[in-house]
C-alpha cells in the first residue's frame, strides 16, 4: 500500500507525515461538489449532511480515495484531476457519493449486513479460514475489513477477495477463491467477473465485498447512470437506509 517496506511501528507516523493541507482552490471545488450533491440528495439526510475530508499524498493506497471513521481521504492527485476538469463531472460526483456511502455503512453496518444476507444470496461465516498465501496477497480495504462473506454455487463455497498481483503489487485484482469442505481457501481461483453469479454485473462495479458493491451501485441509482434493471430493482430499497 505504501510502496515501501515500512515497519509496523512506523506506519502510523508514515501516514501522518503524508497528510497535506488543502489549497483554497481545492476547498472551493470540494464545496462546489458537496453543495451540488446535498441538493441532489436532500431527501437522503445521511448523504447530504456532515461531509469531512482529509487530504493525503498520492503515495498512500495507490492514490485511491478511501474512508476511516467519518472522514473521506482524497489524494493530491485526485484533487488535481478535479481542478483540471473545471466543470462538474459525473465521475467525481459518483466517487464522492460512493465514499460517503462507505461512511454510512460504517455507522450502520448491522443494518447493511442484514440486507446482504436477506437479499444478495450471500453467506456470512465465522468458520472461514484464509491461508497465509492469500493473507499475504490480500489488499485490505478499510471500507470492507470484514471479509467473511462467501457465496454458494452448485454445493461449493467461494470467497471473493481483492488481492495484489504477484508480479506487480500496484496492480489489484478481484478474484473469487474456491473453498474446501472446511471453508478453507484453496489455490483454485478465477477472475471474479468470470464467476457465474457475477457475469451480469457491469465491469465498472467492483463485487469483491458487499460494501463495495453497494457503494458502487447506489450512486448510479442516485445519479441515474446506467444500470441493468435487475440490479437497480435489487438494490433500490437500500436508498431507505440513507434517509
Short mmCIF file of N, CA, C and O in Angstrom, two decimals, residues 50-137:
data_model
loop_
_atom_site.label_atom_id
_atom_site.label_comp_id
_atom_site.label_asym_id
_atom_site.label_seq_id
_atom_site.Cartn_x
_atom_site.Cartn_y
_atom_site.Cartn_z
N UNK A 50 -23.00 16.56 6.87
CA UNK A 50 -21.78 16.12 7.58
C UNK A 50 -20.70 15.52 6.67
O UNK A 50 -20.36 14.34 6.76
N UNK A 51 -20.14 16.37 5.81
CA UNK A 51 -19.03 15.96 4.96
C UNK A 51 -17.71 16.34 5.63
O UNK A 51 -17.54 17.48 6.08
N UNK A 52 -16.77 15.40 5.67
CA UNK A 52 -15.46 15.65 6.29
C UNK A 52 -14.37 15.05 5.39
O UNK A 52 -14.44 13.87 5.04
N UNK A 53 -13.38 15.87 5.06
CA UNK A 53 -12.32 15.43 4.15
C UNK A 53 -10.94 15.55 4.79
O UNK A 53 -10.69 16.45 5.60
N UNK A 54 -10.05 14.66 4.38
CA UNK A 54 -8.63 14.75 4.73
C UNK A 54 -7.84 14.57 3.44
O UNK A 54 -8.12 13.65 2.65
N UNK A 55 -6.87 15.44 3.23
CA UNK A 55 -6.02 15.36 2.02
C UNK A 55 -4.74 14.60 2.34
O UNK A 55 -4.10 14.85 3.37
N UNK A 56 -4.38 13.69 1.46
CA UNK A 56 -3.17 12.89 1.65
C UNK A 56 -2.35 12.87 0.37
O UNK A 56 -2.83 13.22 -0.71
N UNK A 57 -1.11 12.44 0.50
CA UNK A 57 -0.23 12.29 -0.66
C UNK A 57 -0.69 11.11 -1.53
O UNK A 57 -1.21 10.12 -1.03
N UNK A 58 -0.42 11.22 -2.81
CA UNK A 58 -0.79 10.17 -3.77
C UNK A 58 -0.06 8.86 -3.50
O UNK A 58 -0.47 7.79 -4.00
N UNK A 59 1.02 8.89 -2.70
CA UNK A 59 1.77 7.65 -2.45
C UNK A 59 1.03 6.72 -1.49
O UNK A 59 1.41 5.56 -1.33
N UNK A 60 -0.03 7.21 -0.86
CA UNK A 60 -0.82 6.38 0.06
C UNK A 60 -1.89 5.64 -0.72
O UNK A 60 -2.65 6.23 -1.50
N UNK A 61 -1.97 4.33 -0.54
CA UNK A 61 -3.04 3.50 -1.12
C UNK A 61 -3.25 3.71 -2.61
O UNK A 61 -4.38 3.81 -3.10
N UNK A 62 -2.14 3.80 -3.35
CA UNK A 62 -2.22 3.93 -4.81
C UNK A 62 -3.06 5.12 -5.26
O UNK A 62 -3.69 5.09 -6.31
N UNK A 63 -3.12 6.14 -4.42
CA UNK A 63 -3.85 7.39 -4.73
C UNK A 63 -5.36 7.20 -4.78
O UNK A 63 -6.09 8.07 -5.25
N UNK A 64 -5.85 6.07 -4.27
CA UNK A 64 -7.28 5.80 -4.31
C UNK A 64 -7.99 6.45 -3.12
O UNK A 64 -7.48 6.41 -2.00
N UNK A 65 -9.19 7.03 -3.33
CA UNK A 65 -9.97 7.54 -2.20
C UNK A 65 -10.38 6.39 -1.27
O UNK A 65 -10.57 5.26 -1.71
N UNK A 66 -10.47 6.70 0.01
CA UNK A 66 -10.96 5.71 0.97
C UNK A 66 -11.50 6.45 2.18
O UNK A 66 -11.41 7.69 2.26
N UNK A 67 -12.08 5.73 3.13
CA UNK A 67 -12.63 6.37 4.33
C UNK A 67 -12.12 5.69 5.59
O UNK A 67 -11.79 4.50 5.59
N UNK A 68 -12.04 6.47 6.65
CA UNK A 68 -11.80 5.97 8.00
C UNK A 68 -12.68 6.79 8.93
O UNK A 68 -12.74 8.02 8.77
N UNK A 69 -13.37 6.11 9.83
CA UNK A 69 -14.28 6.80 10.73
C UNK A 69 -15.26 7.62 9.89
O UNK A 69 -15.88 7.10 8.98
N UNK A 70 -15.36 8.94 10.15
CA UNK A 70 -16.32 9.78 9.41
C UNK A 70 -15.64 10.60 8.31
O UNK A 70 -16.23 11.52 7.75
N UNK A 71 -14.39 10.26 7.99
CA UNK A 71 -13.59 11.07 7.08
C UNK A 71 -13.37 10.40 5.73
O UNK A 71 -13.11 9.20 5.64
N UNK A 72 -13.44 11.22 4.68
CA UNK A 72 -13.11 10.78 3.33
C UNK A 72 -11.69 11.27 3.03
O UNK A 72 -11.39 12.46 3.15
N UNK A 73 -10.81 10.34 2.66
CA UNK A 73 -9.42 10.67 2.34
C UNK A 73 -9.26 10.79 0.82
O UNK A 73 -9.57 9.85 0.08
N UNK A 74 -8.79 11.95 0.39
CA UNK A 74 -8.58 12.21 -1.04
C UNK A 74 -7.12 12.58 -1.26
O UNK A 74 -6.55 13.38 -0.52
N UNK A 75 -6.53 12.04 -2.31
CA UNK A 75 -5.12 12.32 -2.59
C UNK A 75 -4.97 13.64 -3.34
O UNK A 75 -5.91 14.15 -3.96
N UNK A 76 -3.76 14.17 -3.30
CA UNK A 76 -3.46 15.40 -4.05
C UNK A 76 -3.69 15.21 -5.54
O UNK A 76 -4.15 16.12 -6.23
N UNK A 77 -3.40 14.01 -6.05
CA UNK A 77 -3.61 13.75 -7.48
C UNK A 77 -5.10 13.73 -7.83
O UNK A 77 -5.51 14.22 -8.88
N UNK A 78 -5.90 13.16 -6.96
CA UNK A 78 -7.35 13.13 -7.19
C UNK A 78 -7.89 14.56 -7.22
O UNK A 78 -8.67 14.93 -8.11
N UNK A 79 -7.48 15.38 -6.26
CA UNK A 79 -7.94 16.76 -6.20
C UNK A 79 -7.45 17.55 -7.41
O UNK A 79 -8.19 18.39 -7.95
N UNK A 80 -6.24 17.27 -7.85
CA UNK A 80 -5.71 17.94 -9.04
C UNK A 80 -6.57 17.63 -10.26
O UNK A 80 -6.87 18.52 -11.07
N UNK A 81 -6.99 16.37 -10.38
CA UNK A 81 -7.83 15.99 -11.53
C UNK A 81 -9.20 16.67 -11.47
O UNK A 81 -9.78 17.00 -12.50
N UNK A 82 -9.72 16.89 -10.27
CA UNK A 82 -10.98 17.63 -10.12
C UNK A 82 -10.81 19.08 -10.58
O UNK A 82 -11.68 19.62 -11.27
N UNK A 83 -9.69 19.67 -10.23
CA UNK A 83 -9.44 21.06 -10.62
C UNK A 83 -9.22 21.20 -12.12
O UNK A 83 -9.68 22.16 -12.74
N UNK A 84 -8.51 20.26 -12.72
CA UNK A 84 -8.26 20.30 -14.16
C UNK A 84 -9.57 20.21 -14.94
O UNK A 84 -9.76 20.87 -15.96
N UNK A 85 -10.49 19.40 -14.44
CA UNK A 85 -11.78 19.20 -15.12
C UNK A 85 -12.59 20.49 -15.17
O UNK A 85 -13.36 20.72 -16.10
N UNK A 86 -12.46 21.33 -14.14
CA UNK A 86 -13.14 22.63 -14.03
C UNK A 86 -14.65 22.50 -13.88
O UNK A 86 -15.24 23.02 -12.95
N UNK A 87 -15.32 21.86 -14.85
CA UNK A 87 -16.77 21.73 -14.77
C UNK A 87 -17.15 20.48 -13.98
O UNK A 87 -16.33 19.57 -13.78
N UNK A 88 -18.40 20.44 -13.54
CA UNK A 88 -18.91 19.32 -12.75
C UNK A 88 -18.85 18.03 -13.57
O UNK A 88 -19.30 17.99 -14.72
N UNK A 89 -18.29 16.98 -13.00
CA UNK A 89 -18.16 15.71 -13.71
C UNK A 89 -18.86 14.60 -12.94
O UNK A 89 -18.69 14.47 -11.73
N UNK A 90 -19.61 13.77 -13.68
CA UNK A 90 -20.34 12.66 -13.07
C UNK A 90 -19.39 11.73 -12.31
O UNK A 90 -19.71 11.25 -11.22
N UNK A 91 -18.20 11.49 -12.88
CA UNK A 91 -17.29 10.52 -12.24
C UNK A 91 -16.87 10.97 -10.84
O UNK A 91 -16.71 10.15 -9.94
N UNK A 92 -16.71 12.29 -10.64
CA UNK A 92 -16.34 12.78 -9.32
C UNK A 92 -17.54 12.78 -8.37
O UNK A 92 -17.40 12.48 -7.19
N UNK A 93 -18.71 13.12 -8.90
CA UNK A 93 -19.93 13.02 -8.09
C UNK A 93 -20.12 11.59 -7.62
O UNK A 93 -20.39 11.33 -6.45
N UNK A 94 -19.94 10.66 -8.54
CA UNK A 94 -20.08 9.23 -8.24
C UNK A 94 -19.11 8.82 -7.14
O UNK A 94 -19.48 8.14 -6.17
N UNK A 95 -17.85 9.24 -7.28
CA UNK A 95 -16.82 8.85 -6.31
C UNK A 95 -17.12 9.41 -4.92
O UNK A 95 -17.00 8.70 -3.91
N UNK A 96 -17.51 10.68 -4.85
CA UNK A 96 -17.77 11.28 -3.54
C UNK A 96 -18.98 10.64 -2.86
O UNK A 96 -18.95 10.37 -1.65
N UNK A 97 -20.04 10.37 -3.63
CA UNK A 97 -21.20 9.69 -3.05
C UNK A 97 -20.82 8.28 -2.62
O UNK A 97 -21.22 7.79 -1.56
N UNK A 98 -20.02 7.62 -3.45
CA UNK A 98 -19.51 6.28 -3.14
C UNK A 98 -18.83 6.27 -1.76
O UNK A 98 -19.12 5.42 -0.91
N UNK A 99 -17.91 7.21 -1.56
CA UNK A 99 -17.18 7.25 -0.29
C UNK A 99 -18.10 7.60 0.88
O UNK A 99 -17.95 7.07 1.99
N UNK A 100 -19.06 8.49 0.64
CA UNK A 100 -19.99 8.86 1.72
C UNK A 100 -20.84 7.64 2.12
O UNK A 100 -21.14 7.45 3.30
N UNK A 101 -21.19 6.82 1.16
CA UNK A 101 -21.96 5.60 1.47
C UNK A 101 -21.13 4.66 2.34
O UNK A 101 -21.66 4.00 3.24
N UNK A 102 -19.83 4.60 2.10
CA UNK A 102 -18.97 3.77 2.98
C UNK A 102 -19.03 4.26 4.43
O UNK A 102 -19.02 3.45 5.37
N UNK A 103 -19.07 5.56 4.63
CA UNK A 103 -19.17 6.09 5.99
C UNK A 103 -20.53 5.72 6.60
O UNK A 103 -20.61 5.31 7.76
N UNK A 104 -21.58 5.83 5.81
CA UNK A 104 -22.92 5.45 6.28
C UNK A 104 -22.94 3.97 6.65
O UNK A 104 -23.50 3.58 7.68
N UNK A 105 -22.29 3.14 5.85
CA UNK A 105 -22.20 1.71 6.16
C UNK A 105 -21.50 1.49 7.50
O UNK A 105 -21.95 0.69 8.32
N UNK A 106 -20.40 2.21 7.69
CA UNK A 106 -19.59 2.00 8.90
C UNK A 106 -20.41 2.23 10.17
O UNK A 106 -20.23 1.53 11.16
N UNK A 107 -21.30 3.21 10.14
CA UNK A 107 -22.09 3.54 11.32
C UNK A 107 -23.45 2.84 11.34
O UNK A 107 -24.22 3.03 12.28
N UNK A 108 -23.71 2.03 10.31
CA UNK A 108 -24.96 1.27 10.25
C UNK A 108 -24.71 -0.13 9.70
O UNK A 108 -25.55 -0.70 9.00
N UNK A 109 -23.53 -0.70 10.02
CA UNK A 109 -23.10 -1.94 9.38
C UNK A 109 -24.06 -3.10 9.62
O UNK A 109 -24.32 -3.90 8.70
N UNK A 110 -24.60 -3.23 10.81
CA UNK A 110 -25.52 -4.34 11.09
C UNK A 110 -26.75 -4.29 10.19
O UNK A 110 -27.24 -5.33 9.73
N UNK A 111 -27.24 -3.09 9.93
CA UNK A 111 -28.39 -2.91 9.06
C UNK A 111 -28.07 -3.37 7.63
O UNK A 111 -28.84 -4.09 7.00
N UNK A 112 -26.91 -2.96 7.15
CA UNK A 112 -26.49 -3.37 5.80
C UNK A 112 -26.24 -4.87 5.74
O UNK A 112 -26.58 -5.53 4.76
N UNK A 113 -25.63 -5.42 6.79
CA UNK A 113 -25.35 -6.85 6.81
C UNK A 113 -26.63 -7.68 6.68
O UNK A 113 -26.67 -8.71 5.99
N UNK A 114 -27.68 -7.24 7.35
CA UNK A 114 -28.97 -7.95 7.25
C UNK A 114 -29.49 -7.92 5.82
O UNK A 114 -30.04 -8.91 5.33
N UNK A 115 -29.30 -6.78 5.16
CA UNK A 115 -29.72 -6.68 3.76
C UNK A 115 -28.92 -7.65 2.90
O UNK A 115 -29.47 -8.35 2.05
N UNK A 116 -27.61 -7.72 3.10
CA UNK A 116 -26.77 -8.61 2.31
C UNK A 116 -27.24 -10.06 2.44
O UNK A 116 -27.36 -10.79 1.45
N UNK A 117 -27.50 -10.47 3.66
CA UNK A 117 -27.88 -11.86 3.93
C UNK A 117 -29.28 -12.18 3.36
O UNK A 117 -29.50 -13.24 2.79
N UNK A 118 -30.20 -11.23 3.49
CA UNK A 118 -31.58 -11.48 3.10
C UNK A 118 -31.87 -11.23 1.63
O UNK A 118 -32.87 -11.74 1.10
N UNK A 119 -31.00 -10.48 0.94
CA UNK A 119 -31.32 -10.08 -0.43
C UNK A 119 -30.28 -10.42 -1.48
O UNK A 119 -30.59 -10.39 -2.67
N UNK A 120 -29.07 -10.72 -1.08
CA UNK A 120 -28.00 -10.86 -2.06
C UNK A 120 -27.46 -12.28 -2.20
O UNK A 120 -26.40 -12.49 -2.82
N UNK A 121 -28.14 -13.25 -1.62
CA UNK A 121 -27.70 -14.64 -1.75
C UNK A 121 -26.24 -14.80 -1.30
O UNK A 121 -25.44 -15.49 -1.93
N UNK A 122 -25.89 -14.13 -0.22
CA UNK A 122 -24.54 -14.17 0.29
C UNK A 122 -24.57 -14.66 1.73
O UNK A 122 -25.52 -14.40 2.47
N UNK A 123 -23.53 -15.38 2.14
CA UNK A 123 -23.50 -16.03 3.45
C UNK A 123 -22.37 -15.44 4.27
O UNK A 123 -21.25 -15.23 3.78
N UNK A 124 -22.65 -15.17 5.54
CA UNK A 124 -21.60 -14.72 6.45
C UNK A 124 -21.19 -15.92 7.31
O UNK A 124 -22.02 -16.56 7.94
N UNK A 125 -19.90 -16.23 7.34
CA UNK A 125 -19.45 -17.41 8.07
C UNK A 125 -18.20 -17.13 8.91
O UNK A 125 -17.16 -16.71 8.38
N UNK A 126 -18.32 -17.39 10.22
CA UNK A 126 -17.16 -17.29 11.13
C UNK A 126 -16.22 -18.47 10.96
O UNK A 126 -15.12 -18.47 11.52
N UNK A 127 -16.65 -19.49 10.21
CA UNK A 127 -15.82 -20.68 10.02
C UNK A 127 -14.81 -20.52 8.89
O UNK A 127 -13.97 -21.39 8.67
N UNK A 128 -14.89 -19.43 8.17
CA UNK A 128 -13.97 -19.19 7.06
C UNK A 128 -12.52 -19.20 7.54
O UNK A 128 -12.19 -18.60 8.57
N UNK A 129 -11.65 -19.89 6.78
CA UNK A 129 -10.22 -19.93 7.09
C UNK A 129 -9.44 -19.45 5.86
O UNK A 129 -9.54 -20.05 4.79
N UNK A 130 -8.69 -18.37 6.04
CA UNK A 130 -7.88 -17.85 4.93
C UNK A 130 -6.42 -18.23 5.17
O UNK A 130 -5.84 -17.90 6.21
N UNK A 131 -5.83 -18.94 4.24
CA UNK A 131 -4.45 -19.41 4.38
C UNK A 131 -3.47 -18.24 4.27
O UNK A 131 -3.81 -17.17 3.74
N UNK A 132 -2.25 -18.45 4.75
CA UNK A 132 -1.22 -17.40 4.72
C UNK A 132 -0.94 -16.92 3.30
O UNK A 132 -0.63 -15.75 3.08
N UNK A 133 -1.04 -17.85 2.34
CA UNK A 133 -0.80 -17.48 0.94
C UNK A 133 -1.69 -16.32 0.52
O UNK A 133 -1.24 -15.35 -0.09
N UNK A 134 -2.99 -16.41 0.86
CA UNK A 134 -3.93 -15.36 0.48
C UNK A 134 -3.88 -14.18 1.44
O UNK A 134 -4.13 -13.04 1.04
N UNK A 135 -3.54 -14.42 2.69
CA UNK A 135 -3.41 -13.31 3.64
C UNK A 135 -2.33 -12.33 3.19
O UNK A 135 -2.47 -11.11 3.34
N UNK A 136 -1.24 -12.86 2.63
CA UNK A 136 -0.13 -12.01 2.19
C UNK A 136 -0.52 -11.21 0.94
O UNK A 136 -0.02 -10.09 0.75
N UNK A 137 -1.38 -11.77 0.12
CA UNK A 137 -1.77 -11.08 -1.12
C UNK A 137 -3.01 -10.21 -0.94
O UNK A 137 -3.28 -9.34 -1.77
#
